[in-house]
Tab-separated table of C-alpha atoms in Angstrom:
chain	number	residue	atom	x	y	z
A	226	VAL	CA	-0.123	0.166	0.094
A	227	GLN	CA	2.898	2.384	0.733
A	228	LEU	CA	3.541	2.121	-3.364
A	229	LEU	CA	0.267	3.118	-3.605
A	230	GLY	CA	0.771	6.181	-2.788
A	231	MET	CA	4.002	6.640	-4.946
A	232	VAL	CA	2.408	5.623	-7.576
A	233	ILE	CA	-0.745	8.248	-6.606
A	234	GLU	CA	1.788	10.833	-6.271
A	235	SER	CA	2.903	10.067	-9.579
A	236	ALA	CA	-0.371	10.603	-11.427
A	237	SER	CA	-1.709	13.288	-9.765
A	238	GLY	CA	1.309	15.309	-9.262
A	239	LEU	CA	0.457	16.217	-5.818
A	240	LYS	CA	2.435	14.928	-2.317
A	241	ALA	CA	0.129	11.874	-0.919
A	242	ASP	CA	-1.424	14.318	1.531
A	243	VAL	CA	-2.865	16.927	-0.839
A	244	ALA	CA	-3.780	14.519	-3.126
A	245	PHE	CA	-6.064	12.531	-0.321
A	246	ARG	CA	-6.923	15.834	1.308
A	247	LYS	CA	-7.786	17.302	-2.654
A	248	TYR	CA	-9.700	14.258	-4.324
A	249	LEU	CA	-11.115	12.477	-0.446
A	250	PHE	CA	-10.709	14.201	2.467
A	251	GLU	CA	-12.199	17.286	1.187
A	252	LYS	CA	-15.509	15.993	0.005
A	253	LEU	CA	-16.450	14.160	2.522
A	254	GLY	CA	-15.834	17.693	4.615
A	255	MET	CA	-12.772	15.796	6.417
A	256	ASP	CA	-11.164	19.042	7.787
A	257	SER	CA	-9.688	16.746	10.823
A	258	THR	CA	-8.079	14.218	8.968
A	259	SER	CA	-4.355	14.486	7.986
A	260	LEU	CA	-1.963	11.750	6.850
A	261	VAL	CA	1.153	10.876	8.706
A	262	SER	CA	4.009	11.420	7.310
A	263	ASP	CA	6.841	8.825	8.199
A	264	ALA	CA	10.873	10.037	10.047
A	265	ALA	CA	11.778	10.827	5.898
A	266	GLY	CA	9.496	12.983	5.786
A	267	LYS	CA	6.834	10.969	3.063
A	268	ASP	CA	3.363	10.886	3.693
A	269	ILE	CA	2.155	7.215	5.356
A	270	VAL	CA	-0.282	6.285	3.592
A	271	PHE	CA	-0.823	2.384	4.806
A	272	GLY	CA	-2.212	3.947	8.265
A	273	GLY	CA	-1.452	6.460	10.500
A	274	ALA	CA	-4.241	8.970	9.612
A	275	ARG	CA	-5.249	11.391	12.458
A	276	THR	CA	-9.130	12.169	12.411
A	277	THR	CA	-12.090	12.642	14.715
A	278	ILE	CA	-15.127	10.045	15.266
A	279	ARG	CA	-17.263	11.707	13.011
A	280	ASP	CA	-14.410	11.805	10.307
A	281	ALA	CA	-14.353	8.317	10.115
A	282	ALA	CA	-17.865	7.651	10.404
A	283	LYS	CA	-17.541	9.575	7.038
A	284	ILE	CA	-15.188	7.022	5.695
A	285	GLY	CA	-17.648	4.544	6.948
A	286	GLN	CA	-21.234	6.670	5.703
A	287	LEU	CA	-18.496	6.467	2.297
A	288	MET	CA	-18.181	2.681	2.806
A	289	MET	CA	-22.247	1.485	3.550
A	290	GLN	CA	-23.155	3.713	0.783
A	291	ASN	CA	-21.007	1.922	-1.741
A	292	GLY	CA	-18.728	5.273	-2.385
A	293	ASN	CA	-21.267	6.865	-2.655
A	294	TYR	CA	-21.346	10.145	-0.784
A	295	ASN	CA	-24.259	13.120	-0.473
A	296	GLY	CA	-25.027	11.671	-3.714
A	297	GLU	CA	-21.719	12.131	-5.146
A	298	GLN	CA	-19.808	9.076	-6.458
A	299	ILE	CA	-16.859	9.281	-4.731
A	300	VAL	CA	-15.477	6.516	-5.196
A	301	SER	CA	-15.932	3.479	-7.731
A	302	GLU	CA	-18.777	0.675	-6.299
A	303	ALA	CA	-16.543	-1.631	-7.781
A	304	TRP	CA	-13.859	-0.288	-5.979
A	305	VAL	CA	-16.057	-0.777	-3.368
A	306	ASN	CA	-15.574	-4.522	-3.723
A	307	ALA	CA	-13.356	-4.926	-4.219
A	308	SER	CA	-12.298	-3.545	-1.271
A	309	LEU	CA	-14.017	-6.175	0.626
A	310	SER	CA	-12.829	-9.047	-1.644
A	311	PRO	CA	-10.637	-11.775	0.222
A	312	GLY	CA	-7.165	-11.724	-0.612
A	313	LYS	CA	-5.216	-14.439	-1.771
A	314	HIS	CA	-3.175	-15.026	1.434
A	315	ALA	CA	-5.317	-13.957	3.980
A	316	SER	CA	-9.551	-15.111	3.298
A	317	TYR	CA	-10.289	-12.479	6.330
A	318	TYR	CA	-7.705	-9.404	5.108
A	319	GLY	CA	-9.104	-6.813	1.858
A	320	TYR	CA	-7.326	-3.298	0.575
A	321	LEU	CA	-6.456	-1.970	3.917
A	322	TRP	CA	-10.382	-3.556	5.950
A	323	TRP	CA	-10.565	-7.016	8.154
A	324	ILE	CA	-13.569	-8.587	7.032
A	325	ASP	CA	-15.633	-10.843	9.005
A	326	ASN	CA	-18.093	-13.592	6.428
A	327	VAL	CA	-18.139	-16.346	9.112
A	328	SER	CA	-20.052	-14.228	12.853
A	329	PRO	CA	-24.158	-14.313	12.108
A	330	ASN	CA	-23.518	-10.649	11.694
A	331	ARG	CA	-21.370	-10.131	8.433
A	332	ASN	CA	-18.869	-6.534	8.934
A	333	TYR	CA	-16.149	-5.518	7.924
A	334	ALA	CA	-13.810	-3.649	9.728
A	335	ALA	CA	-10.527	-0.519	9.442
A	336	THR	CA	-9.022	-0.791	12.917
A	337	GLY	CA	-5.930	1.788	13.921
A	338	ASP	CA	-3.001	1.217	16.352
A	339	GLY	CA	-4.176	2.932	19.332
A	340	GLY	CA	-7.311	1.394	19.807
A	341	GLN	CA	-9.861	2.840	17.589
A	342	LEU	CA	-12.570	1.155	15.932
A	343	THR	CA	-14.408	1.255	12.721
A	344	ILE	CA	-16.437	-1.468	12.061
A	345	ILE	CA	-20.192	-1.540	9.412
A	346	PHE	CA	-22.705	-4.665	9.759
A	347	PRO	CA	-24.103	-3.869	6.086
A	348	ASP	CA	-26.985	-6.074	6.772
A	349	LEU	CA	-27.879	-4.289	9.570
A	350	ASP	CA	-26.952	-0.770	8.574
A	351	LEU	CA	-25.105	-1.100	11.479
A	352	LEU	CA	-21.707	1.840	11.477
A	353	PHE	CA	-19.549	1.366	14.974
A	354	LEU	CA	-17.411	3.511	15.983
A	355	ARG	CA	-14.475	3.565	18.535
A	356	GLN	CA	-12.023	6.552	19.277
A	357	GLN	CA	-9.625	5.476	22.356
A	358	SER	CA	-6.011	5.387	22.595
A	359	CYS	CA	-5.592	1.986	24.860
A	360	PHE	CA	-1.090	1.960	23.666
A	361	PRO	CA	0.146	-0.949	25.858
A	362	SER	CA	2.746	-0.110	28.151
A	363	GLY	CA	4.852	2.344	25.626
A	364	GLY	CA	3.962	0.044	22.369
A	365	HIS	CA	1.912	0.517	19.048
A	366	GLN	CA	0.391	-2.332	18.027
A	367	MET	CA	-2.819	-4.062	19.919
A	368	PRO	CA	-2.027	-7.422	19.243
A	369	TRP	CA	-5.744	-9.008	20.673
A	370	MET	CA	-7.001	-6.645	17.421
A	371	GLY	CA	-8.189	-8.788	14.411
A	372	PRO	CA	-10.900	-11.271	13.714
A	373	TYR	CA	-11.190	-12.773	16.538
A	374	PHE	CA	-11.859	-9.791	18.552
A	375	LEU	CA	-13.768	-8.016	15.804
A	376	SER	CA	-15.671	-12.035	15.390
A	377	LEU	CA	-16.628	-10.188	19.428
A	378	ILE	CA	-17.943	-7.509	18.669
A	379	ALA	CA	-19.883	-8.967	16.092
A	380	ASP	CA	-21.578	-11.242	18.327
A	381	ILE	CA	-22.763	-9.327	19.932
A	382	VAL	CA	-24.452	-6.684	17.978
A	383	THR	CA	-28.271	-8.136	17.593
A	384	GLU	CA	-31.147	-7.087	14.827
């Protein structure tokens, strides 16, 4: 995915953060979101965006509406479908989305290293968000997050 950032920069002639802001964040009204840069000053496109719960909800709404937001097709429905298709090496992961087709309430989720969650239950028309900082002592990875953890949340969601 980090290479995709370089492709975006080459194709658009813009730094990745500027391209994301122009083509995604502004169209969604996400005025509190920005990409994080690495130590070399390169924008990180595979994760690490700084955002608010309200802006994260807009990404959730965009996905729930198959790439459409407020009547405008921001990303194609084909891209949304492809991003939610399992990869050949992991049947539970798409384009940065954890995919749960096993739980009684099918869902897909984006998770942040700090414990943030955006979980979409498409059959229930439900968007679940959590914005929390819960770094374990000095670390930034959340090993307990993943398919099992997400399935526990999915199991408590009822119609």
